[in-house]
mmCIF file of C-alpha atoms in Angstrom:
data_model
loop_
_atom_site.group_PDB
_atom_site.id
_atom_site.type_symbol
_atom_site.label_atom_id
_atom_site.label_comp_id
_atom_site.label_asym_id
_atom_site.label_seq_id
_atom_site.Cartn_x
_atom_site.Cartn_y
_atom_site.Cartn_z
ATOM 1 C CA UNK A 10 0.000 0.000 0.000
ATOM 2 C CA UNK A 11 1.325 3.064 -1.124
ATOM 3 C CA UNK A 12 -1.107 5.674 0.640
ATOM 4 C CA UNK A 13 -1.189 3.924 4.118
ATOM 5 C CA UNK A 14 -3.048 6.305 5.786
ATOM 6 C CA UNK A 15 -5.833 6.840 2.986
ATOM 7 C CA UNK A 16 -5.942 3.260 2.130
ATOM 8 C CA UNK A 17 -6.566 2.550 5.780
ATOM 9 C CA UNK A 18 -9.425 4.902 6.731
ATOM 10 C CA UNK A 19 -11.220 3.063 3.731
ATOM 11 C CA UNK A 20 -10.477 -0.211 5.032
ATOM 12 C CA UNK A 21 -11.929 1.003 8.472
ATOM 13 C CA UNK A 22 -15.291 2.734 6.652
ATOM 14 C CA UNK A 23 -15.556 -1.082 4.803
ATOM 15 C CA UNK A 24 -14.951 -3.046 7.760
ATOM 16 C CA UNK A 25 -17.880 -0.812 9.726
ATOM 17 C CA UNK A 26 -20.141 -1.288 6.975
ATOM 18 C CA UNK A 27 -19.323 -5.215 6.045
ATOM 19 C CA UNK A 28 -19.550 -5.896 10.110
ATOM 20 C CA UNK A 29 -23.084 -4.134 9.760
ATOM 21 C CA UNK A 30 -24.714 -5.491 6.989
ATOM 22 C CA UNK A 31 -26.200 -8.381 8.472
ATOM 23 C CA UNK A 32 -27.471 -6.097 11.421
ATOM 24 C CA UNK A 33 -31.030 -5.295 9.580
ATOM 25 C CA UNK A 34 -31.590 -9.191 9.255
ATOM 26 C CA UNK A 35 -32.345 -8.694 13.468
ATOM 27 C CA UNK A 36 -35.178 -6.549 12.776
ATOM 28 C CA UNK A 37 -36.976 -8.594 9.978
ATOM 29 C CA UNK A 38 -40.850 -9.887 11.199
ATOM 30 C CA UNK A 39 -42.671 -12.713 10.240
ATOM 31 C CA UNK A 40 -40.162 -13.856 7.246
ATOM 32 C CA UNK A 41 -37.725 -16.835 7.465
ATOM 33 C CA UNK A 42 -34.030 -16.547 6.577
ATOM 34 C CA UNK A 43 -34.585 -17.338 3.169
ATOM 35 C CA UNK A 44 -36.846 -14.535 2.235
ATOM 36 C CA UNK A 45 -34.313 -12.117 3.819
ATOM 37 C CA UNK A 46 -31.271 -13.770 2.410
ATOM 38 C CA UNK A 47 -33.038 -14.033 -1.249
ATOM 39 C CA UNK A 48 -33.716 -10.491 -1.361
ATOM 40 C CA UNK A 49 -30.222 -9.870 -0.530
ATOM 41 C CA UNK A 50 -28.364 -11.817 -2.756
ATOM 42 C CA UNK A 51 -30.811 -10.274 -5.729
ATOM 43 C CA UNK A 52 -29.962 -6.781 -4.406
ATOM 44 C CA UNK A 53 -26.435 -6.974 -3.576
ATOM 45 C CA UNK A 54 -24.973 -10.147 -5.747
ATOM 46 C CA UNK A 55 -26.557 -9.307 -8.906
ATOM 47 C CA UNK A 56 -28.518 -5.827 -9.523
ATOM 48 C CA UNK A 57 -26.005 -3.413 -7.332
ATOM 49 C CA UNK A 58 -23.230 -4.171 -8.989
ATOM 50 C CA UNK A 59 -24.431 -5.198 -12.559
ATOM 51 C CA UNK A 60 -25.749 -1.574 -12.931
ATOM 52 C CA UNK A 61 -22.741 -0.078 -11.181
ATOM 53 C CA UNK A 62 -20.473 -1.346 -13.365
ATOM 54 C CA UNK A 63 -22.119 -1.128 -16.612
ATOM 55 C CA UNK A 64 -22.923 2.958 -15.789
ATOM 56 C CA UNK A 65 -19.154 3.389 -14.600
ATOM 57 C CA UNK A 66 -16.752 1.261 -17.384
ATOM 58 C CA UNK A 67 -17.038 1.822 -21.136
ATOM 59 C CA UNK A 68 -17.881 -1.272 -23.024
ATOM 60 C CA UNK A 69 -17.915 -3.405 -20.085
ATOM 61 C CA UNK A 70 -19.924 -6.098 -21.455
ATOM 62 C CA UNK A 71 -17.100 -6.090 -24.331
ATOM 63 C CA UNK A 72 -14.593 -6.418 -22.085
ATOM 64 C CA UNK A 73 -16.409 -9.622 -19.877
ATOM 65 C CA UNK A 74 -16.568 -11.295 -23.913
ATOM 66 C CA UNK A 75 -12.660 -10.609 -24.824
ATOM 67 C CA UNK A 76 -11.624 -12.161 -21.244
ATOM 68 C CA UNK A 77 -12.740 -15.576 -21.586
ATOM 69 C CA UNK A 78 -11.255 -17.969 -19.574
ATOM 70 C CA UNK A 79 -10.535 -15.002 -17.065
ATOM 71 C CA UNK A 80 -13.909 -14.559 -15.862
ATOM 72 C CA UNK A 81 -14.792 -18.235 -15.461
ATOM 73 C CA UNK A 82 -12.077 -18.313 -13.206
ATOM 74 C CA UNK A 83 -13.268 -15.298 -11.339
ATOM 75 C CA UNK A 84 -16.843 -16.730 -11.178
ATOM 76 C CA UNK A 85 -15.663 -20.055 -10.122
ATOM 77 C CA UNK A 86 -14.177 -18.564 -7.289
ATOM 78 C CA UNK A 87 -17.498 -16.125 -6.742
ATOM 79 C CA UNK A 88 -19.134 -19.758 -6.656
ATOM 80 C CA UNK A 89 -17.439 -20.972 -4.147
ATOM 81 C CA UNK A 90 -17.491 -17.972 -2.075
ATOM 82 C CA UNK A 91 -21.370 -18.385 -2.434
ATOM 83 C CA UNK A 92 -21.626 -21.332 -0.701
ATOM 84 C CA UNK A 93 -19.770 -20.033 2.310
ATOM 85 C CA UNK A 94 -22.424 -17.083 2.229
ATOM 86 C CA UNK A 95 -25.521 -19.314 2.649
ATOM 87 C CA UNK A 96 -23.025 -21.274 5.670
ATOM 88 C CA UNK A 97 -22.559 -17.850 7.187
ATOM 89 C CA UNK A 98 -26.099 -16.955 7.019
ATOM 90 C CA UNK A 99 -27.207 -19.985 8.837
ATOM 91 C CA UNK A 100 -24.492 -19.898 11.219
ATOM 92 C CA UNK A 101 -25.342 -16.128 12.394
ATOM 93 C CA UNK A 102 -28.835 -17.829 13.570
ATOM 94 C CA UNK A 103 -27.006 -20.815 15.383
ATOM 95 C CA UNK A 104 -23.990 -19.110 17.362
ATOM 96 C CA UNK A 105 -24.634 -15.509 16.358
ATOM 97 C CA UNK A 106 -22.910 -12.441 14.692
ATOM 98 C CA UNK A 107 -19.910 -12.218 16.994
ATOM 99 C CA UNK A 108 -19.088 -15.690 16.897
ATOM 100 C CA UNK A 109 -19.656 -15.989 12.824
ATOM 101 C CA UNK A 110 -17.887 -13.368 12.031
ATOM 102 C CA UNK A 111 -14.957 -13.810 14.179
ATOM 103 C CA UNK A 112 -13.927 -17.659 13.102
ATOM 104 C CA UNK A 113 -15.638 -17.243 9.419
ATOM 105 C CA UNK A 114 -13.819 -14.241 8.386
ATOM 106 C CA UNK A 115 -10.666 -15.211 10.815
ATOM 107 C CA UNK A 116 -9.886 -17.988 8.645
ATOM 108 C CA UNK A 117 -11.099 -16.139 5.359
ATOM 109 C CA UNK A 118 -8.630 -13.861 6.456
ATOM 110 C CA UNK A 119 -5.662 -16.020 6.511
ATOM 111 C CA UNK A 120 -5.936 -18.523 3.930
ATOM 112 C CA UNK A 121 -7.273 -15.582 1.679
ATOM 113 C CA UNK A 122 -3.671 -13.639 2.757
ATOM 114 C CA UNK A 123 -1.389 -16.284 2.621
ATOM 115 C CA UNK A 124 -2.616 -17.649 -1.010
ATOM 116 C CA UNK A 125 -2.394 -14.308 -2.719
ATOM 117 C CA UNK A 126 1.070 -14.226 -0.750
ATOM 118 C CA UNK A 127 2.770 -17.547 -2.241
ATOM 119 C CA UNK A 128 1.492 -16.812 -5.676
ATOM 120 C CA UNK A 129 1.885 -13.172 -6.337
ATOM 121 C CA UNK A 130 4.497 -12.591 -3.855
ATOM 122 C CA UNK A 131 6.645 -16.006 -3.427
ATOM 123 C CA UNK A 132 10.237 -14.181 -3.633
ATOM 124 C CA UNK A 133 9.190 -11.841 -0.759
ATOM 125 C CA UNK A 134 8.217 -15.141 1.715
ATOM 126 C CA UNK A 135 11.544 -14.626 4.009
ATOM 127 C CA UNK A 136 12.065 -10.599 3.532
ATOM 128 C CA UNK A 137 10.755 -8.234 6.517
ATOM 129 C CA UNK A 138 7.482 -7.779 5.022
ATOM 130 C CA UNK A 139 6.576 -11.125 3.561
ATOM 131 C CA UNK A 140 7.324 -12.003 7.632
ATOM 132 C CA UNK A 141 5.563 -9.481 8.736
ATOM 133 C CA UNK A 142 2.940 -10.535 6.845
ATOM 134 C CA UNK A 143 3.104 -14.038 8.124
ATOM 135 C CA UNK A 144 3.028 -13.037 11.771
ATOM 136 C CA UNK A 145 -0.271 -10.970 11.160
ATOM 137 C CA UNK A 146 -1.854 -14.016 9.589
ATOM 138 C CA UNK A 147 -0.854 -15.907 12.083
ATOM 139 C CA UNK A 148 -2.536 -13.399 14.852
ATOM 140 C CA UNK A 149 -5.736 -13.157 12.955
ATOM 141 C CA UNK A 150 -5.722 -16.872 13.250
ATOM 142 C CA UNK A 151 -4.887 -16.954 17.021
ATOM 143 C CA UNK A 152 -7.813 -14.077 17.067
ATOM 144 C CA UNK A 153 -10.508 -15.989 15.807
ATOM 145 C CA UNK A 154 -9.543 -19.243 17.753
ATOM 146 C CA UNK A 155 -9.765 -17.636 21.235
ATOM 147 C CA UNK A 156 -12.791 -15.910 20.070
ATOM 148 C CA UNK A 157 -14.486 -19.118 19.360
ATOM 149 C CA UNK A 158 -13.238 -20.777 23.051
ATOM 150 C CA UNK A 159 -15.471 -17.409 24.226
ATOM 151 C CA UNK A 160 -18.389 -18.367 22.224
ATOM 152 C CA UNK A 161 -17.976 -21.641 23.952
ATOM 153 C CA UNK A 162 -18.214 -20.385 27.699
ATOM 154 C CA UNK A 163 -20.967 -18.146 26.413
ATOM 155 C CA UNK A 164 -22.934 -21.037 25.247
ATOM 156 C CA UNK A 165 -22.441 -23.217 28.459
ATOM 157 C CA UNK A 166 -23.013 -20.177 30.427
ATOM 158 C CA UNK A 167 -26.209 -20.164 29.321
ATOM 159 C CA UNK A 168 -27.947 -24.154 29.848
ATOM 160 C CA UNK A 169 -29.900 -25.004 27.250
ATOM 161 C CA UNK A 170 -29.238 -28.204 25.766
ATOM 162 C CA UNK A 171 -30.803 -26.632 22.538
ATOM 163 C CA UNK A 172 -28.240 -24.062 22.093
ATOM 164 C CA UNK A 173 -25.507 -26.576 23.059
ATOM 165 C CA UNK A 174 -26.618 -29.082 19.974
ATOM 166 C CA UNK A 175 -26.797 -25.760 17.827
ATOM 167 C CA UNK A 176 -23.413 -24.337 18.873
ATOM 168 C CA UNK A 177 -21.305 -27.504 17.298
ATOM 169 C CA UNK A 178 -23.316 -27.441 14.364
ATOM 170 C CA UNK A 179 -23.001 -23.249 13.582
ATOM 171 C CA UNK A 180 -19.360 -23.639 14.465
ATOM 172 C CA UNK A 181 -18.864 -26.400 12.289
ATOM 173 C CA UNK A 182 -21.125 -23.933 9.341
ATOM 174 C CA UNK A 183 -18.785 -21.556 10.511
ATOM 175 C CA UNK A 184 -15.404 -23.167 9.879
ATOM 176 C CA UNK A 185 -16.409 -24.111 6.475
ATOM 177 C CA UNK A 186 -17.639 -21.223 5.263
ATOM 178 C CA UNK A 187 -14.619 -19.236 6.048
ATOM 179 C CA UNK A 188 -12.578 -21.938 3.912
ATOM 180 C CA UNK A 189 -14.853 -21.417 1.176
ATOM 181 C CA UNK A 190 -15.108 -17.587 1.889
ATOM 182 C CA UNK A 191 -11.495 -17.107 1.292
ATOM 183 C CA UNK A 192 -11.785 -17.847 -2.322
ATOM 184 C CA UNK A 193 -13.420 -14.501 -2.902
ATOM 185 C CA UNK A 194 -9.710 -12.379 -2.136
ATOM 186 C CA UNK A 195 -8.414 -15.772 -4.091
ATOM 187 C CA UNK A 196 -10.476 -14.542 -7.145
ATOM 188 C CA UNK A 197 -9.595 -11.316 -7.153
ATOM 189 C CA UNK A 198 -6.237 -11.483 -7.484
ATOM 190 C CA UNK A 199 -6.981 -13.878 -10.336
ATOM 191 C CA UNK A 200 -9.322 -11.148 -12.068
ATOM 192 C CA UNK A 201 -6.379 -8.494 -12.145
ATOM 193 C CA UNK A 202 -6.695 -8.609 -15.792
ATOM 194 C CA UNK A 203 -10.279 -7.265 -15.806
ATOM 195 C CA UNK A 204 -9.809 -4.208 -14.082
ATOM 196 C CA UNK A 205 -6.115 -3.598 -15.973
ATOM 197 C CA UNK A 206 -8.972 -3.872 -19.774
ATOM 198 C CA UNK A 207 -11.687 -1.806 -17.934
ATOM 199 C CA UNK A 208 -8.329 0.933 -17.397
ATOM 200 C CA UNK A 209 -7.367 0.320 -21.196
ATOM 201 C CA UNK A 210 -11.195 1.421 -21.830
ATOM 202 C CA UNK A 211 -10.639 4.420 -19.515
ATOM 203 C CA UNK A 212 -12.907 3.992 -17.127
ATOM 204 C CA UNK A 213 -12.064 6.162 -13.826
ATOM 205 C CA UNK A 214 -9.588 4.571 -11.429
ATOM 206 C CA UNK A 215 -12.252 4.545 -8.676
ATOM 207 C CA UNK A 216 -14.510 2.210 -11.058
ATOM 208 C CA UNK A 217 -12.286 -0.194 -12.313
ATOM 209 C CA UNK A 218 -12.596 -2.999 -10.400
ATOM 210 C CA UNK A 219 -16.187 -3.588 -10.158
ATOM 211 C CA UNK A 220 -14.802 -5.438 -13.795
ATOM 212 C CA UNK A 221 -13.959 -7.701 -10.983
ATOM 213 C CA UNK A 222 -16.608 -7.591 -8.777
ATOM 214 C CA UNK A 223 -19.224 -8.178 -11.381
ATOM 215 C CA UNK A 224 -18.415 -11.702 -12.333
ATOM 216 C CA UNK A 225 -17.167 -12.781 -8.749
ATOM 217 C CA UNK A 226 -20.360 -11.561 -7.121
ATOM 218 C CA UNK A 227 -22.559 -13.128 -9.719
ATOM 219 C CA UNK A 228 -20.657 -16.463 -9.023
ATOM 220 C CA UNK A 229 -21.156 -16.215 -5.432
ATOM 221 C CA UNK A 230 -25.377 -15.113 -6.483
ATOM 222 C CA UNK A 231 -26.011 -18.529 -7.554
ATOM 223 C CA UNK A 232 -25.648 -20.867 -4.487
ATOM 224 C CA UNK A 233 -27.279 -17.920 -2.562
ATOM 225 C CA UNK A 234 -30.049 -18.098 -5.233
ATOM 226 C CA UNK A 235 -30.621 -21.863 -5.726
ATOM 227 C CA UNK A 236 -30.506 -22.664 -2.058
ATOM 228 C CA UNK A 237 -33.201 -20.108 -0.804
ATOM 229 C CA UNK A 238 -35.567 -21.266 -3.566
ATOM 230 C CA UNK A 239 -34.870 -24.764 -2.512
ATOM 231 C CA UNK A 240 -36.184 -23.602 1.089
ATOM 232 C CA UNK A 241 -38.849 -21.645 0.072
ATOM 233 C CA UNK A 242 -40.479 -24.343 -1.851
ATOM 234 C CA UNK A 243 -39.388 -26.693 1.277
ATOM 235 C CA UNK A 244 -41.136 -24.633 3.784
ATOM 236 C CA UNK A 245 -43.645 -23.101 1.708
ATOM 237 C CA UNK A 246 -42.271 -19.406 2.747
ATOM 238 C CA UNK A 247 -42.621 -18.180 -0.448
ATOM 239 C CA UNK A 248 -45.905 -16.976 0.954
ATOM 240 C CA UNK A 249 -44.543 -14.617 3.238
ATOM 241 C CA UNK A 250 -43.698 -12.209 1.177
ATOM 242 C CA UNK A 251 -47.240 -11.226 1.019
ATOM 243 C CA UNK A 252 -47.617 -10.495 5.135
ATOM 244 C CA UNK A 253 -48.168 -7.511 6.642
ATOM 245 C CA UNK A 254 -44.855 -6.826 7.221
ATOM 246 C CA UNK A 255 -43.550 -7.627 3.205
ATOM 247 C CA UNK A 256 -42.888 -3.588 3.003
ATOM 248 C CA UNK A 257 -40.468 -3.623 6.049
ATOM 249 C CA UNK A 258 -38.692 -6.530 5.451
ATOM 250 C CA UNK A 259 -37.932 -5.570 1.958
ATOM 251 C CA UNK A 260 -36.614 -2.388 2.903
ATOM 252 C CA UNK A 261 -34.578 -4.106 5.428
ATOM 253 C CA UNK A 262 -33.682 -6.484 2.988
ATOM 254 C CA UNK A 263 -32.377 -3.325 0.640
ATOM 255 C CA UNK A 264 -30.327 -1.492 3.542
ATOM 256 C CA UNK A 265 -28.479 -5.183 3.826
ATOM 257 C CA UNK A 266 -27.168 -4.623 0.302
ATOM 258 C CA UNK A 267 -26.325 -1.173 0.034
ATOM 259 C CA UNK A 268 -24.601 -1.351 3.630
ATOM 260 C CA UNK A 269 -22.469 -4.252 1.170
ATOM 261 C CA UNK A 270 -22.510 -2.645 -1.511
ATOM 262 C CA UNK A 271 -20.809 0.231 0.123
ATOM 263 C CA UNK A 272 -18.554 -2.038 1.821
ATOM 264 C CA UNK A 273 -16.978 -3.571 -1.527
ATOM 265 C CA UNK A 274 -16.867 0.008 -3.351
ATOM 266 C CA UNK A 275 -14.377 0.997 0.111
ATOM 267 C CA UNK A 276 -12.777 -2.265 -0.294
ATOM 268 C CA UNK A 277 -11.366 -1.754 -3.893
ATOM 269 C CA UNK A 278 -8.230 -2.825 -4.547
ATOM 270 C CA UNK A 279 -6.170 -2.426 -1.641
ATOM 271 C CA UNK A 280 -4.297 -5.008 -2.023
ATOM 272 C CA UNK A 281 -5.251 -8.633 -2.083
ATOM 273 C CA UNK A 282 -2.145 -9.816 0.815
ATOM 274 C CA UNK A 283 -2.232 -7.221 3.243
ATOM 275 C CA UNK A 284 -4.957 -5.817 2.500
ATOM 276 C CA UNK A 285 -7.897 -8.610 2.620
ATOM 277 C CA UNK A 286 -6.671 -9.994 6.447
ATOM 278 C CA UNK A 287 -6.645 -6.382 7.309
ATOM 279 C CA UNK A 288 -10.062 -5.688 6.002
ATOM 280 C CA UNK A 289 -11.308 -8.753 7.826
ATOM 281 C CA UNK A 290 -9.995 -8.654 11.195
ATOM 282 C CA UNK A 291 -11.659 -4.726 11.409
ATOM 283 C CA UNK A 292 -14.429 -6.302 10.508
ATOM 284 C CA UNK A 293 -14.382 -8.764 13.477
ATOM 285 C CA UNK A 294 -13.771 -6.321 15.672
ATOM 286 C CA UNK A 295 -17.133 -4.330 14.725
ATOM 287 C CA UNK A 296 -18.985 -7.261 14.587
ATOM 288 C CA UNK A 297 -17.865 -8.258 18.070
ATOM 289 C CA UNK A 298 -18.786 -4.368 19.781
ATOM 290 C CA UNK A 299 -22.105 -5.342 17.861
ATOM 291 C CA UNK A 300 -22.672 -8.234 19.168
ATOM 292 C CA UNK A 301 -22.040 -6.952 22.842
ATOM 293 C CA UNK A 302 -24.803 -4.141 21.273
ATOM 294 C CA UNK A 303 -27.224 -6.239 20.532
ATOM 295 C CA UNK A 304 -27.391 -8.518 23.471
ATOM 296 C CA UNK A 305 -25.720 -11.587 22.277
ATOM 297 C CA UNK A 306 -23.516 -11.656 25.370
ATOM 298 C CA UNK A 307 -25.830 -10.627 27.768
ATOM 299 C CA UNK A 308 -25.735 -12.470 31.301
ATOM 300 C CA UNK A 309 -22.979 -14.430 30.266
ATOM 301 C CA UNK A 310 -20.799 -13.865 33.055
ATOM 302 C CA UNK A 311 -17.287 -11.714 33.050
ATOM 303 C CA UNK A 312 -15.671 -14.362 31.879
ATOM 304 C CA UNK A 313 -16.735 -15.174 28.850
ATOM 305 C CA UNK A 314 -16.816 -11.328 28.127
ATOM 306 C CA UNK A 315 -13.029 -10.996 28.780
ATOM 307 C CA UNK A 316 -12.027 -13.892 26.880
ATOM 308 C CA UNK A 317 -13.762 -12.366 23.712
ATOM 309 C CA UNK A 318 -12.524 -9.031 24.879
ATOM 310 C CA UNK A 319 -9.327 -10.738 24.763
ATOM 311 C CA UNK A 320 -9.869 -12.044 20.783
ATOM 312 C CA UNK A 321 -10.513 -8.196 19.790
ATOM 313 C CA UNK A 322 -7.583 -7.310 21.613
ATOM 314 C CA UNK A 323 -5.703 -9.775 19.667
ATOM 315 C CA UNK A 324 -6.984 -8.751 16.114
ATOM 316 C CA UNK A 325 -6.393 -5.492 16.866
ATOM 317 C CA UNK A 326 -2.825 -5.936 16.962
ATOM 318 C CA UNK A 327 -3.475 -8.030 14.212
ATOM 319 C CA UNK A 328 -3.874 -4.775 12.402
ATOM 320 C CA UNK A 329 -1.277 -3.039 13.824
ATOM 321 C CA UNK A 330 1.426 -5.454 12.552
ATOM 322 C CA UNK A 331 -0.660 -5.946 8.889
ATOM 323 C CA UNK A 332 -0.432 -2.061 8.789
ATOM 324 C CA UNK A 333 3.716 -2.066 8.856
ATOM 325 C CA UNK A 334 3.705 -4.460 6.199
ATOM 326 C CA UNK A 335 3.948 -2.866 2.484
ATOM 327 C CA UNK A 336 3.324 -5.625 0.068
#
């Protein structure tokens, strides 16, 4: 990063808005996660961007034709960072925001560093920032895994055999879909070449990467897509979207994806080693003050409280030694 300071004030304003995006979801009435979470992935997956990108970068659909084999393997990657969306989304209902976004984006963070690291960076592995780099990762990692011992004591704290049963199955949700959710940084170093035609077509620096966006988010639409319609015909929810509270919801539904949207524009292209496990581990540490915010941790016990007190702490150094790095 060249700009430290600027790039790191949008990674901050990204990190607040990614950590809050899921926040309307608490407010929806009546509807079932699918209704929300199809609404969303329409919004912010597919239409957002789409129209974005095609008002902002000349010829864009020209450019998505010439690239080929480029944007399959952007999409693929969107694809697979689809599936960890609809994990994440049932996971925040099973062990909560906090806890989700701590281990999912903890270990999106780090495999989605180090990956970009060995391929784009491989002769900088053993300098001072390729090490530096490495240590971060390796905080973010040690972040997320005393955040999810908290989440533990939190659940026991709390007796109900219920939440128990639903604690090792969101954390297991959890774990996998921040595998799969690393693939999105994973793709966009990969799609480099999209943004590099939409600056050939001079479209404004700001704008160039939704090139990248477009196909990776409309890979990661699909499983979002296909699995809430699988539910809704399921449970037969498709019927509340005509309840008294359709207006609401949908307008809760919206805020999700331009809180996202807003979040990715920030995001950019600030740099898929340094600056993805930085943009994640801010985000934890929103998402955790939320959490606290919104009652998740509520008569818990000190505790559990200090241990996850303990995670932010962690991650917040995190930063601090992801920030010295200039890869």
């Amino acid at each position: 990063m060249h700009n430290i300071a600027g790039s790191m004030c949008l990674l901050i304003l990204a990190g607040i808005m990614n950590a809050s995006f899921s926040l309307p979801m608490k407010f929806v009435r009546v509807w079932a996660w699918e209704n929300t979470w199809l609404l969303w992935s329409a919004f912010a997956l597919l239409l957002l961007p789409g129209t974005l990108a095609f008002a902002t970068i000349p010829t864009f659909g020209g450019i998505l034709a010439d690239a080929g084999g480029v944007v399959f393997v952007v999409a693929v990657c969107g694809a697979a960072w689809g599936v960890a969306q609809v994990l994440f989304g049932l996971a925040l209902e099973k062990i909560g925001i906090a806890l989700t976004f701590s281990i999912v984006l903890g270990l999106s963070a780090a495999m989605g560093g180090l990956i970009p690291l060995v391929r784009l960076h491989r002769d900088k592995l053993l300098t001072r920032d390729g090490l530096v780099s490495l240590a971060g990762i390796a905080l973010v990692l040690l972040g997320v895994t005393v955040s999810a011992m908290a989440g533990r004591m939190r659940d026991r704290s709390q007796h109900t055999e219920a939440r128990t049963a639903h604690f090792g199955v969101g954390l297991l949700m959890a774990i996998t879909s921040g595998v799969c959710a690393s693939m999105m940084n994973v793709g966009f170093s990969f799609g480099t070449p999209l943004s590099a035609a939409a600056a050939a077509h001079h479209a404004n620096a700001l704008w160039q990467t939704d090139a990248i966006w477009v196909p990776l988010l409309a890979g990661g639409a699909i499983p979002n897509l296909l699995y809430c319609a699988y539910l809704l015909r399921k449970r037969k929810s498709i019927e509340n979207y005509t309840a008294a509270a359709a207006g609401r919801n949908v307008v809760l539904a919206l805020a999700m994806a331009v809180l996202y949207g807003i979040a990715t524009a920030f995001l950019g292209d600030l740099g898929p080693v340094v600056g993805w496990p930085l943009f994640m581990s801010l985000i934890v540490i929103v998402a955790s003050v939320l959490g606290v915010w919104t009652g998740e941790w509520r008569n818990v016990g000190l505790r559990a409280l200090r241990v996850q007190s303990l995670a932010v702490l962690i991650l917040v150094c995190a930063v601090v030694v992801l920030s010295r790095a200039t890869l």
